[in-house]
Every structure is written in structure tokens, then in C-alpha cells.
Amino acid sequence: MMPRTRLAAALIPAMALLFCLRSEGWDPCVQVVPNISYQCMELNLYKIPDNIPTSTKILDLSFNHLSHLNSHSFSNFPELQMLDLSRCEIQMIEDDAYQGLNHLSTLILTGNPIQSLALGAFSGLSSLQKLVAVEINLASLEDFPIGHLKTLKELNVAHNLIHSFKFPEYFSNLPNLEHLDLSNNKIQNVYHEDLNVLHQMPLLNLSLDLSLNPLDFIEPGVLVYKFYFHLMLLAGCKKYGRGESTYDAFVIYSSQDEDWVRNELVKNLEEGVPPFQLCLHYRDFIPGVAIAANIIQEGFHKSRKVIVVVSQHFIQSRWCIFEYEIAQTWQFLSSRAGIIFIVLHKLEKSLLRQQVELYRLLNRNTYLEWEDSVLGRHIFWRRLRKALLDGKPWRPEGTADADSRQQEATAST
């Protein structure tokens, strides 16, 4: 047997050689679509891998250690269309960091502790349509150098430190902006003059989200649409208080998942034992009443709980995400722990992480996962009924009969 000292002496050079080969030639990224899409998340990378093809169009570098983006950091990938840099510990972005990315349409910077953002940090992004800058320590829209992004359609700056609702003058250079998410910032006051720049853009069709801001004062003459939701919700929570609810749960879901909602959820809960009454927009909303009023008054304020049916369709629907954010506000203002999550299918982490708060909640809380098997269905319905029974008013009459029927139904499921 080789002595330990000689064995160690033989292994050290071999390990060093292996390390060199691994660091230079080894490809740690997952090739999703050859030459097109690559996932490099959570690989402890300190630099952008050199061996990713220049033809790459989708690149996920999230959850790595790219603390400093230099000029032309991505010049090797001129065909990029989507770049995810979520939680890469980025602290500094230099001028021209994205120079050459003329085809990039989506840039995600979620969760980076940015301390230095150069005036030309976003130069060269001539096709950018979606910028996600959630939780990046942004204190003001005025200091955000995006006034030249004329193709921008969606700007998400939620979960930041923005105090002022005033729109900077550069917004007049963003004629294609359709959605601005300012939720969960530090905005307390809203003045009419804050929107002056928008009045100069009569063709602008902009949707605003101001939910979860500590609003104290709104000057008369201002009611932005999504802001209207927040005001209605706040007023309703004070008006309705903790009175008896009409429905056991209000269901939020994508229209593309409606078959499952109708054929599985409604059938099993409303026709089961004990029966539960659900609030469904296609059936229970009052005709002729504004959608906003129906969602708040018929959905949230008359329901004990909210069921959120999470799917890929749900995550990709701006409207569904908005309803979910309003549900969060409802839960906070009414002091209820009443949101039940149902995950219909396995979700891609990269897609889910784009909705930061939803991603966090699903990681922190127990949720129900639909599994279409005999045992899976049995466990799913039992857990869901238990969650819905929590807080349901007690009705002693007929309890014994209901229990026996429940046992029969469970045995036959």
C-alpha cells in the first residue's frame, strides 16, 4: 500500500490540474435550448462564463456573485433578448454595461443592493420593453437613468425606498409605457402636480400600482385606477369590519385555468360535505357594477378567505398578479390570515422569481399542490377543506349527520 505522504504528493498535482480544467473548460450552466437558452443560476459564479455561445438569446445568471458590472460586460452576447440578474449581489453598474444588447427586451435586476448606478448604465438598450428593478435600494425615480428607453412598456420598481409620487420630466420620453409598479414603497402623499408630466402625454395608456404604500394624504382631483382599488379596499375594511361573510372564499385564478376551477374546485367544494360557498367572478359579480367595485365589495369584503390558484398562466397574467397583490393588502388591513395558495403545476423557479413577494410567500408558507392521482386527490381535498373550516361559524344543528356524510364522502374519494 502506498504511504500516505506519497499518496498525498501524487493527489495534490492531480487535483490542481482538475481544478484548472474545471474552471476554464467546464460548463456549469444548464443548456435549456442548444445555442439559445442557458440557465446559470445558483452556481457561485464571480464572473460571466466565457464558454456560453454568442448566439444565446435567453440567459439566467441569477443568484450568483457579480458584484460589479463593467462597461460592455455582455458584449459577447449580441443576440440576447432576456437577461436575468436577480440577486447577484450587484453593487455597481458602470456606463455602457449593457452596450451592444440591441435586441434585449427584458432585463431583471431584482434584489441587488445597488449603491452606484452610472448615468449611462442603461445605454445601448434600444429595444428594452420590460425592466424589473424590484428591491434595488432605489430612493427616487428622478435619479433613475432610464429617460432614453423609448421602447419601454413595463417598469417594475416595487419594494424600494421611493418617497415621492412625482413623475420626472423624462417620463415624457417614454411614450410606450403601459405599466408602472410602485407598490410597497414609502409614498405617503399624492399631489395633483405630481402627474403634470402625464397630462402632457394624452395618448399615454398607463396602468399604475400603488398598493402597500403608507398613504396619508391624497389631494382632491387625483384617482388613478389602481390607486382607486387601494382606496376602496381601505374604506371597505373600515366599513365592513369583521361582520358575517356571505362566502367562504373568493377565488382568484387565470381564465385559462377556468376548466379546473369549474370542474374540480367548485364541484368538490360546493357539492361536497360540508358544502362551501365560493365567490366566482363569472357567476357572483353584479352586472353593471364596475369590476373594481365587484372585486372589492363582492369578492374580498364578503369572503372569509381567498383561494389563489397559482399556475404558469397566473404568473404571466398582469391582472392575476394585481388581484393577488390586492389580496395581500386585504389580508393586512383586515388582520386576517386568510390566503390559501393552490399550485396547479410545477413552476419554473426563474419565472416564479419574477414575482418577488409571491416567491417569498410560497417559500415561507405551506401551500396545497394539486396531484391528479387517487391518493393525491384524497390528501388535497382533505387539507383544503380543513383550511376552509378554520374560522367558519359553528352550526351545531345537524353536525352528527354532516360528520357521517363527510366520512362517507372521504371514503369514496
C-alpha positions in Angstrom: 0.0 0.0 0.0 1.3 3.5 -0.9 2.4 5.5 2.1 0.1 8.5 3.0 2.7 11.1 2.3 3.4 9.7 -1.2 -0.3 9.4 -1.9 -0.9 13.0 -0.9 2.0 14.1 -3.0 0.5 12.3 -6.0 -3.0 13.6 -5.4 -2.2 17.3 -5.0 -1.0 18.0 -8.6 -3.8 15.9 -10.0 -6.4 17.9 -8.0 -4.8 21.2 -9.1 -4.9 20.1 -12.7 -8.6 19.1 -12.3 -9.4 22.5 -10.8 -7.7 24.3 -13.7 -9.6 22.2 -16.2 -12.9 22.7 -14.3 -12.5 26.5 -14.1 -11.5 27.0 -17.7 -13.2 24.3 -19.7 -16.1 23.0 -17.6 -19.5 24.3 -18.5 -21.6 24.7 -15.2 -24.6 26.1 -17.0 -27.7 24.1 -18.0 -28.3 24.2 -21.7 -32.1 24.6 -21.9 -32.2 25.1 -25.7 -28.9 24.5 -27.6 -27.2 27.8 -28.5 -30.3 29.7 -27.5 -31.2 29.4 -23.8 -28.9 28.8 -20.8 -29.5 28.7 -17.0 -26.5 29.5 -14.8 -28.4 30.3 -11.5 -27.0 29.5 -8.0 -23.6 28.4 -9.2 -21.4 30.7 -7.1 -20.1 32.4 -10.2 -17.9 35.5 -9.8 -17.8 36.3 -13.5 -19.8 35.6 -16.6 -18.9 32.2 -18.1 -16.7 32.5 -21.2 -18.0 29.4 -23.0 -21.6 30.4 -23.5 -22.3 30.7 -27.2 -22.6 34.2 -28.7 -25.9 33.2 -30.3 -27.6 32.9 -26.8 -30.9 34.7 -26.6 -32.0 33.8 -23.0 -29.5 33.9 -20.1 -30.3 33.4 -16.5 -27.4 34.3 -14.2 -29.5 34.8 -11.0 -28.3 34.1 -7.5 -24.5 34.5 -8.3 -21.8 37.0 -7.1 -21.5 39.5 -10.0 -20.9 42.5 -7.7 -19.6 44.9 -10.4 -20.8 45.2 -13.9 -18.1 46.9 -16.1 -18.5 48.6 -19.4 -19.5 46.2 -22.2 -20.0 43.3 -19.7 -22.2 41.5 -22.1 -20.7 42.4 -25.4 -20.1 38.7 -26.2 -23.9 38.1 -26.4 -25.2 40.5 -29.1 -28.3 38.3 -29.7 -29.6 38.4 -26.0 -33.3 39.0 -25.7 -33.8 38.2 -22.0 -31.3 38.6 -19.2 -32.0 37.7 -15.5 -29.6 39.1 -13.0 -31.8 38.6 -9.9 -29.9 38.6 -6.6 -26.4 38.7 -8.0 -25.1 41.0 -5.2 -24.6 43.7 -7.8 -23.4 46.9 -6.1 -22.1 48.9 -9.1 -23.2 49.3 -12.7 -20.9 51.3 -14.9 -21.6 53.3 -18.0 -22.3 51.2 -21.1 -22.6 48.0 -19.0 -25.3 46.7 -21.5 -23.8 48.3 -24.6 -24.4 46.2 -27.7 -27.5 44.5 -26.5 -29.7 45.9 -29.2 -32.2 43.0 -29.1 -32.6 42.8 -25.3 -36.3 43.2 -24.5 -36.4 42.0 -20.8 -33.9 42.9 -18.1 -34.4 41.7 -14.5 -32.3 43.2 -11.7 -34.4 42.1 -8.7 -32.9 42.0 -5.3 -29.5 43.7 -5.9 -28.1 46.1 -3.3 -27.1 48.7 -5.9 -25.0 51.6 -4.5 -23.7 53.2 -7.6 -25.7 53.5 -10.9 -23.9 55.4 -13.6 -25.9 57.9 -15.8 -25.2 55.7 -18.8 -25.8 52.4 -17.1 -28.7 51.5 -19.4 -27.3 53.0 -22.6 -27.5 50.8 -25.7 -30.8 49.1 -24.8 -32.6 50.3 -27.9 -35.3 47.5 -27.7 -35.9 47.1 -24.0 -39.6 46.6 -23.2 -39.6 45.3 -19.6 -37.3 46.5 -16.8 -37.7 44.8 -13.4 -35.8 46.8 -10.7 -37.5 45.4 -7.6 -35.7 45.8 -4.3 -32.6 47.6 -5.5 -32.4 50.4 -2.9 -33.8 52.9 -5.3 -34.7 56.1 -3.4 -36.1 58.2 -6.3 -37.4 57.9 -9.8 -35.6 61.2 -10.5 -32.2 59.5 -10.1 -33.1 56.5 -12.3 -31.3 57.0 -15.7 -33.9 55.5 -18.0 -35.2 58.5 -19.8 -33.8 57.3 -23.1 -35.6 53.9 -23.1 -38.3 54.9 -25.6 -39.4 51.3 -26.2 -40.1 50.6 -22.5 -43.6 49.2 -21.8 -43.3 47.9 -18.3 -41.3 49.3 -15.4 -41.4 47.5 -12.0 -39.8 49.4 -9.1 -41.7 47.8 -6.3 -40.2 47.2 -2.9 -37.9 50.2 -2.9 -37.4 53.3 -0.9 -39.2 55.8 -3.2 -40.9 58.6 -1.1 -42.2 60.9 -3.9 -45.0 60.1 -6.3 -43.9 62.9 -8.6 -43.2 61.8 -12.2 -39.9 63.1 -13.5 -39.8 65.1 -16.7 -38.1 62.2 -18.6 -41.4 60.3 -18.5 -42.4 62.4 -21.5 -39.7 60.4 -23.4 -41.4 57.1 -22.6 -44.5 57.1 -24.9 -44.9 53.4 -24.9 -45.0 52.9 -21.1 -48.1 50.8 -20.2 -47.5 49.6 -16.7 -45.7 51.2 -13.7 -45.5 49.2 -10.4 -44.7 51.4 -7.4 -46.2 49.1 -4.8 -44.6 48.6 -1.4 -42.5 51.8 -1.4 -42.6 54.8 1.0 -45.1 57.1 -0.7 -47.2 59.0 1.8 -48.6 61.9 -0.1 -50.1 62.2 -3.6 -50.5 65.7 -5.2 -52.2 66.8 -8.4 -48.9 68.4 -9.7 -47.2 65.0 -9.3 -48.9 63.9 -12.5 -48.2 67.0 -14.6 -45.9 65.2 -17.0 -48.6 62.6 -17.7 -51.1 65.3 -18.7 -48.7 66.3 -21.4 -49.0 62.8 -22.9 -52.7 62.5 -23.9 -52.1 59.3 -25.8 -50.5 57.5 -22.9 -52.4 54.5 -21.6 -50.6 53.9 -18.3 -51.7 51.5 -15.5 -50.3 52.3 -12.0 -50.0 50.1 -9.0 -49.7 52.0 -5.7 -50.7 49.2 -3.3 -49.0 48.6 0.0 -47.7 52.2 0.3 -48.2 54.1 3.6 -50.6 56.7 2.1 -51.7 59.5 4.3 -52.9 62.3 2.0 -54.4 62.5 -1.5 -55.1 65.8 -3.0 -58.7 66.1 -4.4 -58.8 65.7 -8.1 -56.3 62.7 -8.2 -58.0 58.9 -8.6 -55.6 56.8 -10.7 -57.3 53.5 -11.5 -55.3 51.1 -9.3 -55.0 53.7 -6.6 -58.8 53.6 -6.7 -58.7 49.9 -5.8 -56.5 50.7 -2.8 -58.8 53.4 -1.5 -61.8 51.2 -1.9 -60.2 48.4 -0.1 -59.1 50.6 2.8 -62.6 52.2 3.1 -64.3 48.8 2.9 -62.2 47.2 5.6 -63.3 50.1 8.0 -66.9 49.8 6.8 -67.4 46.0 6.9 -65.2 45.3 9.8 -65.5 41.7 10.9 -69.1 41.1 10.1 -70.5 37.8 9.0 -69.3 36.8 5.5 -71.5 35.7 2.6 -68.9 33.5 1.0 -66.3 31.0 2.4 -63.7 32.0 -0.1 -63.2 34.4 -3.1 -61.3 32.5 -5.9 -58.5 34.3 -7.9 -57.4 32.4 -11.0 -56.3 32.8 -14.6 -59.1 32.5 -17.1 -57.0 29.8 -18.8 -57.5 27.6 -15.7 -61.2 28.0 -15.6 -62.0 24.4 -16.6 -60.1 23.2 -13.5 -61.9 25.7 -11.3 -65.3 24.8 -12.5 -64.9 21.0 -12.8 -62.7 20.3 -9.8 -62.7 23.2 -7.3 -66.4 24.3 -7.5 -67.8 20.8 -7.9 -65.9 19.3 -4.9 -66.3 22.2 -2.5 -69.8 23.4 -3.2 -71.3 19.9 -3.7 -69.2 18.2 -1.0 -69.8 17.7 2.7 -69.8 20.1 4.4 -70.6 22.4 1.4 -68.6 25.6 1.0 -69.9 28.7 -0.8 -67.4 30.2 -3.2 -67.3 33.7 -4.8 -66.7 33.4 -8.5 -66.5 36.4 -10.8 -68.4 34.8 -13.8 -71.3 33.9 -11.5 -71.4 36.2 -8.5 -70.3 39.6 -9.7 -73.2 42.1 -10.1 -73.8 43.1 -13.7 -73.4 46.7 -14.5 -71.2 47.4 -11.5 -67.5 48.4 -12.1 -65.1 45.5 -12.0 -63.1 47.3 -9.3 -66.2 47.6 -7.1 -67.2 43.9 -7.7 -63.7 42.6 -6.8 -63.6 44.7 -3.6 -67.2 44.6 -2.4 -68.4 41.2 -3.6 -65.0 39.4 -3.6 -62.9 40.5 -0.7 -65.2 42.1 1.8 -67.9 39.4 1.7 -65.5 36.4 1.9 -63.8 34.8 4.9 -60.8 33.7 2.9 -59.2 34.0 -0.5 -58.1 31.0 -2.7 -55.3 31.8 -5.1 -54.9 29.2 -7.9 -51.2 29.6 -9.0 -50.2 28.4 -12.4 -47.9 29.4 -15.2 -50.8 31.2 -16.7 -51.5 33.0 -13.4 -47.9 34.3 -13.1 -47.8 35.5 -16.6 -51.1 37.4 -16.2 -50.6 41.0 -15.0 -54.3 41.1 -14.0 -54.0 38.0 -11.8 -50.9 39.3 -10.1 -52.7 42.6 -9.4 -55.6 40.8 -7.8 -53.2 38.8 -5.7 -51.5 42.0 -4.6 -54.8 43.4 -3.6 -55.5 40.2 -1.6 -52.3 40.9 0.3 -53.5 44.4 1.1 -56.9 43.0 2.2 -55.2 40.5 4.5 -53.0 43.2 6.0 -55.8 45.8 6.5 -58.4 43.2 7.8 -55.8 41.5 10.1 -56.8 38.1 8.7 -54.5 35.2 7.8 -56.9 34.1 5.0 -55.0 33.4 1.8 -54.8 29.8 0.7 -52.4 29.0 -2.2 -53.1 26.2 -4.6 -50.3 25.3 -7.0 -51.7 23.6 -10.1 -48.4 22.6 -11.8 -44.7 22.5 -11.1 -43.5 26.1 -11.7 -40.2 27.2 -13.2 -38.2 29.0 -10.5 -36.9 31.6 -12.9 -40.5 32.5 -13.9 -41.7 32.5 -10.3 -38.9 34.6 -9.0 -40.1 37.5 -11.2 -42.9 37.9 -8.8 -40.8 38.5 -5.7 -43.5 38.6 -3.0 -45.3 35.6 -4.3 -42.0 33.7 -4.5 -41.3 34.6 -0.9 -44.7 33.6 0.4 -44.6 30.2 -1.3 -41.2 29.6 0.2 -42.3 30.7 3.7 -45.8 29.2 3.9 -47.4 25.9 3.4 -49.4 25.6 0.2 -51.5 23.0 -1.5 -50.2 21.2 -4.6 -52.7 19.6 -7.0 -51.8 16.0 -7.8 -54.2 14.1 -10.1 -54.0 10.7 -8.6 -56.3 8.8 -6.2 -54.1 9.3 -3.1 -53.1 12.8 -4.2 -56.7 14.0 -4.7 -57.7 12.5 -1.3 -55.0 14.3 0.6 -55.6 17.6 -1.4 -59.3 17.8 -0.7 -58.9 16.8 2.9 -56.3 19.6 3.5 -58.3 22.2 1.6 -61.5 21.5 3.5 -59.6 21.7 6.8 -58.1 25.1 5.8 -61.6 26.4 4.8 -63.2 25.2 8.0 -60.8 27.3 10.0 -62.8 30.3 11.3 -66.1 29.1 9.8 -69.0 29.8 12.1 -70.1 26.8 14.2 -73.5 25.4 13.5 -74.3 22.6 16.0 -77.6 21.6 14.3 -77.1 18.6 12.1 -73.5 18.2 13.0 -73.6 14.5 13.5 -75.3 13.9 10.1 -72.7 16.1 8.4 -69.8 14.3 10.0 -71.1 10.9 8.9 -71.7 12.2 5.4 -68.2 13.6 5.4 -66.7 10.3 6.3 -68.7 8.6 3.5 -67.6 11.1 1.0 -63.9 10.8 2.1 -64.1 7.0 1.8 -65.5 7.2 -1.7 -63.0 9.8 -3.0 
